[in-house]
Amino acid sequence: MNTTPDTFDVAIIGGGAAGLAAAQALGRSRRSVVVIDAGEPRNAPAEGVHNFLTRDGLPPRELLALGRKEAEGYGVRFRDARASATRRNADGFGIELDDSTILAARRIILASGVSDTLPEVEGLEAYWGKNALHCPYCHGWEVRDQDIAVLDSPFAVHQALMFRQLSDRVTLYTAPEREFDPIEREKLEARGIRVVHREIIAVRGNDNHLSHVVFRDGVEQSVDALVVMPHFAAGVPALSGLGLEATAHPSGIGTYVATDEMGKTEIPGLWAAGNTRDPMAQVMMAAADGLRVGAMVNADLIQEETDAAVAALRAGAVAAIGQRS
Ligand SMILES: Cc1cc2nc3c(=O)[nH]c(=O)nc-3n(C[C@H](O)[C@H](O)[C@H](O)COP(=O)(O)OP(=O)(O)OC[C@H]3O[C@@H](n4cnc5c(N)ncnc54)[C@H](O)[C@@H]3O)c2cc1C
């Protein structure tokens, strides 16, 4: 019989690619696992997941539904809820959900991803993940050979060069006073990327399709796609009771959870996987990371259980010697 344990071996906060892959690895290792998921994966605005071998173009939530079904086959439990607070208890952790239930677990894997904040351009959000995009590997092929506008940001030159691989009609729009490093300027010129000193303040379009950018002076320009760079933030509020804080990412455009190479945070028993610890990871990389971290957590539990068994064995041997003498 598959009963709910008082204390799960592992609670996974976040049921995206990373959390599901960790859950499957742990379920197959006969661990009791609960996945708490708020149901908002980072790529939810996109129509399809690209660069995921064998599942190219599948809608993001369909991919996750397949993963959840597989994990359920190994006894993994799911709670459609948001983890809102976490504290230590005698066996590990108590995790409070937004429906006021409390779950207990020996280990936590934080796989809650990051949230993106878009640049302040009026109307942008409606087209985010459609033809307002940031990543050439996610949606670049879909805008190949099109008229691509790039919104200025600290990564705009890099993005313009990346999207130039997909189209020879790439234009970087920037503020009138913006000055480029001469080496950057030369690269843009050499690759035929136009630089236009007009600031984009709004976008227009219809049916999920952005068709125009609007400059500060009110003039509109037709475009096929707009490349932007959001800021990202690792969601750690639920873990603040443990003293976990997000760290500034080396890119300078967001935060993440710092871990060792294997996903262990500085807080004993707390691990992180996927975008939470590597905000640049694609879905397949996040899934691979979840598998790795799930395996590491299983190994950590095996070590704890083996140490306890050895201590019990030795205590038994000592007691037996005591009885004989
Ligand atoms: C617009 C867009 C399009 C993208 N397209 C692609 C693409 O085509 N191909 C690709 O490989 N990558 C793509 N990516 C990147 C992709 O989104 C990430 O690689 C992937 O989502 C990372 O998986 P994850 O499991 O780490 O996090 P997520 O997928 O973000 O999953 C985290 C889960 O945790 C949940 N959660 C958060 N906080 C809590 C909480 N407190 N309690 C419970 N649950 C919580 C969230 O609701 C979510 O369900 C895209 C990204 C964006 C922004």
PDB file of N, CA, C and O in Angstrom, residues 242-286:
ATOM      1  N   LEU A 242      15.152  29.689   6.547  1.00  0.00           N
ATOM      2  CA  LEU A 242      16.385  28.912   6.758  1.00  0.00           C
ATOM      3  C   LEU A 242      17.617  29.785   6.608  1.00  0.00           C
ATOM      4  O   LEU A 242      18.745  29.314   6.767  1.00  0.00           O
ATOM      5  N   GLY A 243      17.403  31.029   6.259  1.00  0.00           N
ATOM      6  CA  GLY A 243      18.540  31.941   6.078  1.00  0.00           C
ATOM      7  C   GLY A 243      19.084  31.917   4.657  1.00  0.00           C
ATOM      8  O   GLY A 243      20.172  32.422   4.405  1.00  0.00           O
ATOM      9  N   LEU A 244      18.323  31.336   3.718  1.00  0.00           N
ATOM     10  CA  LEU A 244      18.820  31.293   2.335  1.00  0.00           C
ATOM     11  C   LEU A 244      18.583  32.632   1.655  1.00  0.00           C
ATOM     12  O   LEU A 244      17.482  33.166   1.687  1.00  0.00           O
ATOM     13  N   GLU A 245      19.637  33.138   1.037  1.00  0.00           N
ATOM     14  CA  GLU A 245      19.500  34.388   0.295  1.00  0.00           C
ATOM     15  C   GLU A 245      19.994  34.188  -1.127  1.00  0.00           C
ATOM     16  O   GLU A 245      20.932  33.409  -1.348  1.00  0.00           O
ATOM     17  N   ALA A 246      19.374  34.880  -2.059  1.00  0.00           N
ATOM     18  CA  ALA A 246      19.837  34.798  -3.439  1.00  0.00           C
ATOM     19  C   ALA A 246      21.126  35.606  -3.581  1.00  0.00           C
ATOM     20  O   ALA A 246      21.352  36.572  -2.851  1.00  0.00           O
ATOM     21  N   THR A 247      21.960  35.187  -4.515  1.00  0.00           N
ATOM     22  CA  THR A 247      23.259  35.824  -4.762  1.00  0.00           C
ATOM     23  C   THR A 247      23.208  36.533  -6.114  1.00  0.00           C
ATOM     24  O   THR A 247      22.568  36.033  -7.047  1.00  0.00           O
ATOM     25  N   ALA A 248      23.930  37.664  -6.213  1.00  0.00           N
ATOM     26  CA  ALA A 248      23.975  38.366  -7.515  1.00  0.00           C
ATOM     27  C   ALA A 248      24.668  37.471  -8.538  1.00  0.00           C
ATOM     28  O   ALA A 248      25.722  36.893  -8.256  1.00  0.00           O
ATOM     29  N   HIS A 249      24.057  37.348  -9.717  1.00  0.00           N
ATOM     30  CA  HIS A 249      24.638  36.491 -10.759  1.00  0.00           C
ATOM     31  C   HIS A 249      25.804  37.228 -11.441  1.00  0.00           C
ATOM     32  O   HIS A 249      25.726  38.451 -11.628  1.00  0.00           O
ATOM     33  N   PRO A 250      26.864  36.499 -11.812  1.00  0.00           N
ATOM     34  CA  PRO A 250      28.019  37.171 -12.447  1.00  0.00           C
ATOM     35  C   PRO A 250      27.666  37.972 -13.695  1.00  0.00           C
ATOM     36  O   PRO A 250      28.364  38.925 -14.043  1.00  0.00           O
ATOM     37  N   SER A 251      26.573  37.636 -14.382  1.00  0.00           N
ATOM     38  CA  SER A 251      26.179  38.377 -15.586  1.00  0.00           C
ATOM     39  C   SER A 251      25.759  39.809 -15.255  1.00  0.00           C
ATOM     40  O   SER A 251      25.713  40.663 -16.128  1.00  0.00           O
ATOM     41  N   GLY A 252      25.416  40.055 -13.989  1.00  0.00           N
ATOM     42  CA  GLY A 252      24.966  41.392 -13.590  1.00  0.00           C
ATOM     43  C   GLY A 252      23.503  41.655 -13.860  1.00  0.00           C
ATOM     44  O   GLY A 252      23.022  42.773 -13.642  1.00  0.00           O
ATOM     45  N   ILE A 253      22.753  40.665 -14.344  1.00  0.00           N
ATOM     46  CA  ILE A 253      21.346  40.935 -14.684  1.00  0.00           C
ATOM     47  C   ILE A 253      20.380  40.055 -13.893  1.00  0.00           C
ATOM     48  O   ILE A 253      19.274  39.768 -14.375  1.00  0.00           O
ATOM     49  N   GLY A 254      20.769  39.636 -12.704  1.00  0.00           N
ATOM     50  CA  GLY A 254      19.809  38.859 -11.927  1.00  0.00           C
ATOM     51  C   GLY A 254      20.434  38.168 -10.735  1.00  0.00           C
ATOM     52  O   GLY A 254      21.578  38.446 -10.360  1.00  0.00           O
ATOM     53  N   THR A 255      19.640  37.293 -10.122  1.00  0.00           N
ATOM     54  CA  THR A 255      20.111  36.562  -8.951  1.00  0.00           C
ATOM     55  C   THR A 255      19.900  35.060  -9.139  1.00  0.00           C
ATOM     56  O   THR A 255      19.073  34.631  -9.936  1.00  0.00           O
ATOM     57  N   TYR A 256      20.662  34.278  -8.371  1.00  0.00           N
ATOM     58  CA  TYR A 256      20.569  32.823  -8.414  1.00  0.00           C
ATOM     59  C   TYR A 256      20.926  32.295  -7.035  1.00  0.00           C
ATOM     60  O   TYR A 256      21.299  33.061  -6.150  1.00  0.00           O
ATOM     61  N   VAL A 257      20.797  30.978  -6.862  1.00  0.00           N
ATOM     62  CA  VAL A 257      21.168  30.369  -5.586  1.00  0.00           C
ATOM     63  C   VAL A 257      22.541  29.714  -5.760  1.00  0.00           C
ATOM     64  O   VAL A 257      22.709  28.822  -6.609  1.00  0.00           O
ATOM     65  N   ALA A 258      23.495  30.165  -4.982  1.00  0.00           N
ATOM     66  CA  ALA A 258      24.858  29.629  -5.088  1.00  0.00           C
ATOM     67  C   ALA A 258      24.916  28.239  -4.451  1.00  0.00           C
ATOM     68  O   ALA A 258      24.348  28.011  -3.375  1.00  0.00           O
ATOM     69  N   THR A 259      25.580  27.309  -5.131  1.00  0.00           N
ATOM     70  CA  THR A 259      25.726  25.935  -4.638  1.00  0.00           C
ATOM     71  C   THR A 259      27.145  25.459  -4.957  1.00  0.00           C
ATOM     72  O   THR A 259      27.869  26.114  -5.706  1.00  0.00           O
ATOM     73  N   ASP A 260      27.476  24.257  -4.457  1.00  0.00           N
ATOM     74  CA  ASP A 260      28.713  23.647  -4.955  1.00  0.00           C
ATOM     75  C   ASP A 260      28.400  23.009  -6.309  1.00  0.00           C
ATOM     76  O   ASP A 260      27.256  23.090  -6.805  1.00  0.00           O
ATOM     77  N   GLU A 261      29.386  22.349  -6.898  1.00  0.00           N
ATOM     78  CA  GLU A 261      29.220  21.810  -8.250  1.00  0.00           C
ATOM     79  C   GLU A 261      28.046  20.834  -8.336  1.00  0.00           C
ATOM     80  O   GLU A 261      27.404  20.694  -9.380  1.00  0.00           O
ATOM     81  N   MET A 262      27.758  20.143  -7.246  1.00  0.00           N
ATOM     82  CA  MET A 262      26.738  19.103  -7.261  1.00  0.00           C
ATOM     83  C   MET A 262      25.353  19.588  -6.829  1.00  0.00           C
ATOM     84  O   MET A 262      24.426  18.795  -6.715  1.00  0.00           O
ATOM     85  N   GLY A 263      25.223  20.874  -6.499  1.00  0.00           N
ATOM     86  CA  GLY A 263      23.902  21.402  -6.174  1.00  0.00           C
ATOM     87  C   GLY A 263      23.638  21.608  -4.689  1.00  0.00           C
ATOM     88  O   GLY A 263      22.511  21.975  -4.305  1.00  0.00           O
ATOM     89  N   LYS A 264      24.657  21.393  -3.863  1.00  0.00           N
ATOM     90  CA  LYS A 264      24.476  21.543  -2.415  1.00  0.00           C
ATOM     91  C   LYS A 264      24.601  23.020  -2.037  1.00  0.00           C
ATOM     92  O   LYS A 264      25.588  23.668  -2.420  1.00  0.00           O
ATOM     93  N   THR A 265      23.632  23.556  -1.299  1.00  0.00           N
ATOM     94  CA  THR A 265      23.751  24.947  -0.837  1.00  0.00           C
ATOM     95  C   THR A 265      24.557  24.965   0.464  1.00  0.00           C
ATOM     96  O   THR A 265      24.904  23.908   1.009  1.00  0.00           O
ATOM     97  N   GLU A 266      24.769  26.155   0.983  1.00  0.00           N
ATOM     98  CA  GLU A 266      25.527  26.248   2.241  1.00  0.00           C
ATOM     99  C   GLU A 266      24.677  25.835   3.442  1.00  0.00           C
ATOM    100  O   GLU A 266      25.184  25.701   4.545  1.00  0.00           O
ATOM    101  N   ILE A 267      23.370  25.618   3.223  1.00  0.00           N
ATOM    102  CA  ILE A 267      22.486  25.218   4.322  1.00  0.00           C
ATOM    103  C   ILE A 267      22.360  23.694   4.324  1.00  0.00           C
ATOM    104  O   ILE A 267      21.885  23.114   3.331  1.00  0.00           O
ATOM    105  N   PRO A 268      22.797  23.009   5.403  1.00  0.00           N
ATOM    106  CA  PRO A 268      22.777  21.551   5.400  1.00  0.00           C
ATOM    107  C   PRO A 268      21.390  20.997   5.065  1.00  0.00           C
ATOM    108  O   PRO A 268      20.383  21.447   5.613  1.00  0.00           O
ATOM    109  N   GLY A 269      21.359  20.033   4.152  1.00  0.00           N
ATOM    110  CA  GLY A 269      20.096  19.390   3.772  1.00  0.00           C
ATOM    111  C   GLY A 269      19.349  20.085   2.661  1.00  0.00           C
ATOM    112  O   GLY A 269      18.352  19.562   2.154  1.00  0.00           O
ATOM    113  N   LEU A 270      19.789  21.265   2.283  1.00  0.00           N
ATOM    114  CA  LEU A 270      19.098  22.041   1.244  1.00  0.00           C
ATOM    115  C   LEU A 270      19.934  22.054  -0.038  1.00  0.00           C
ATOM    116  O   LEU A 270      21.098  22.461  -0.018  1.00  0.00           O
ATOM    117  N   TRP A 271      19.315  21.596  -1.113  1.00  0.00           N
ATOM    118  CA  TRP A 271      19.979  21.495  -2.405  1.00  0.00           C
ATOM    119  C   TRP A 271      19.210  22.358  -3.412  1.00  0.00           C
ATOM    120  O   TRP A 271      18.062  22.714  -3.157  1.00  0.00           O
ATOM    121  N   ALA A 272      19.838  22.646  -4.535  1.00  0.00           N
ATOM    122  CA  ALA A 272      19.145  23.422  -5.576  1.00  0.00           C
ATOM    123  C   ALA A 272      19.456  22.820  -6.940  1.00  0.00           C
ATOM    124  O   ALA A 272      20.540  22.250  -7.142  1.00  0.00           O
ATOM    125  N   ALA A 273      18.495  22.951  -7.873  1.00  0.00           N
ATOM    126  CA  ALA A 273      18.673  22.376  -9.213  1.00  0.00           C
ATOM    127  C   ALA A 273      18.011  23.251 -10.266  1.00  0.00           C
ATOM    128  O   ALA A 273      17.071  23.991  -9.978  1.00  0.00           O
ATOM    129  N   GLY A 274      18.491  23.143 -11.495  1.00  0.00           N
ATOM    130  CA  GLY A 274      17.866  23.824 -12.633  1.00  0.00           C
ATOM    131  C   GLY A 274      18.172  25.312 -12.663  1.00  0.00           C
ATOM    132  O   GLY A 274      19.238  25.759 -12.231  1.00  0.00           O
ATOM    133  N   ASN A 275      17.224  26.105 -13.164  1.00  0.00           N
ATOM    134  CA  ASN A 275      17.439  27.554 -13.296  1.00  0.00           C
ATOM    135  C   ASN A 275      17.712  28.223 -11.964  1.00  0.00           C
ATOM    136  O   ASN A 275      18.346  29.271 -11.919  1.00  0.00           O
ATOM    137  N   THR A 276      17.241  27.645 -10.884  1.00  0.00           N
ATOM    138  CA  THR A 276      17.493  28.226  -9.562  1.00  0.00           C
ATOM    139  C   THR A 276      18.986  28.453  -9.351  1.00  0.00           C
ATOM    140  O   THR A 276      19.395  29.476  -8.832  1.00  0.00           O
ATOM    141  N   ARG A 277      19.795  27.480  -9.804  1.00  0.00           N
ATOM    142  CA  ARG A 277      21.237  27.642  -9.585  1.00  0.00           C
ATOM    143  C   ARG A 277      21.984  27.952 -10.873  1.00  0.00           C
ATOM    144  O   ARG A 277      23.156  28.316 -10.840  1.00  0.00           O
ATOM    145  N   ASP A 278      21.316  27.799 -12.024  1.00  0.00           N
ATOM    146  CA  ASP A 278      21.918  28.179 -13.304  1.00  0.00           C
ATOM    147  C   ASP A 278      20.833  28.790 -14.192  1.00  0.00           C
ATOM    148  O   ASP A 278      20.192  28.103 -14.990  1.00  0.00           O
ATOM    149  N   PRO A 279      20.616  30.104 -14.043  1.00  0.00           N
ATOM    150  CA  PRO A 279      19.504  30.747 -14.760  1.00  0.00           C
ATOM    151  C   PRO A 279      19.641  30.700 -16.273  1.00  0.00           C
ATOM    152  O   PRO A 279      18.681  30.956 -16.982  1.00  0.00           O
ATOM    153  N   MET A 280      20.837  30.363 -16.787  1.00  0.00           N
ATOM    154  CA  MET A 280      21.036  30.321 -18.241  1.00  0.00           C
ATOM    155  C   MET A 280      20.693  28.937 -18.815  1.00  0.00           C
ATOM    156  O   MET A 280      20.715  28.765 -20.032  1.00  0.00           O
ATOM    157  N   ALA A 281      20.408  27.957 -17.975  1.00  0.00           N
ATOM    158  CA  ALA A 281      20.182  26.591 -18.471  1.00  0.00           C
ATOM    159  C   ALA A 281      18.891  26.497 -19.272  1.00  0.00           C
ATOM    160  O   ALA A 281      17.849  27.008 -18.871  1.00  0.00           O
ATOM    161  N   GLN A 282      18.969  25.825 -20.410  1.00  0.00           N
ATOM    162  CA  GLN A 282      17.796  25.496 -21.226  1.00  0.00           C
ATOM    163  C   GLN A 282      17.039  24.347 -20.553  1.00  0.00           C
ATOM    164  O   GLN A 282      17.534  23.743 -19.594  1.00  0.00           O
ATOM    165  N   VAL A 283      15.877  23.993 -21.100  1.00  0.00           N
ATOM    166  CA  VAL A 283      15.039  22.968 -20.461  1.00  0.00           C
ATOM    167  C   VAL A 283      15.788  21.630 -20.317  1.00  0.00           C
ATOM    168  O   VAL A 283      15.768  20.991 -19.262  1.00  0.00           O
ATOM    169  N   MET A 284      16.465  21.229 -21.395  1.00  0.00           N
ATOM    170  CA  MET A 284      17.149  19.935 -21.332  1.00  0.00           C
ATOM    171  C   MET A 284      18.287  19.968 -20.302  1.00  0.00           C
ATOM    172  O   MET A 284      18.547  18.968 -19.618  1.00  0.00           O
ATOM    173  N   MET A 285      18.951  21.120 -20.212  1.00  0.00           N
ATOM    174  CA  MET A 285      20.037  21.242 -19.227  1.00  0.00           C
ATOM    175  C   MET A 285      19.467  21.249 -17.806  1.00  0.00           C
ATOM    176  O   MET A 285      20.041  20.676 -16.879  1.00  0.00           O
ATOM    177  N   ALA A 286      18.310  21.908 -17.647  1.00  0.00           N
ATOM    178  CA  ALA A 286      17.668  21.934 -16.318  1.00  0.00           C
ATOM    179  C   ALA A 286      17.249  20.522 -15.924  1.00  0.00           C
ATOM    180  O   ALA A 286      17.411  20.104 -14.761  1.00  0.00           O
TER     181      ALA A 286
END
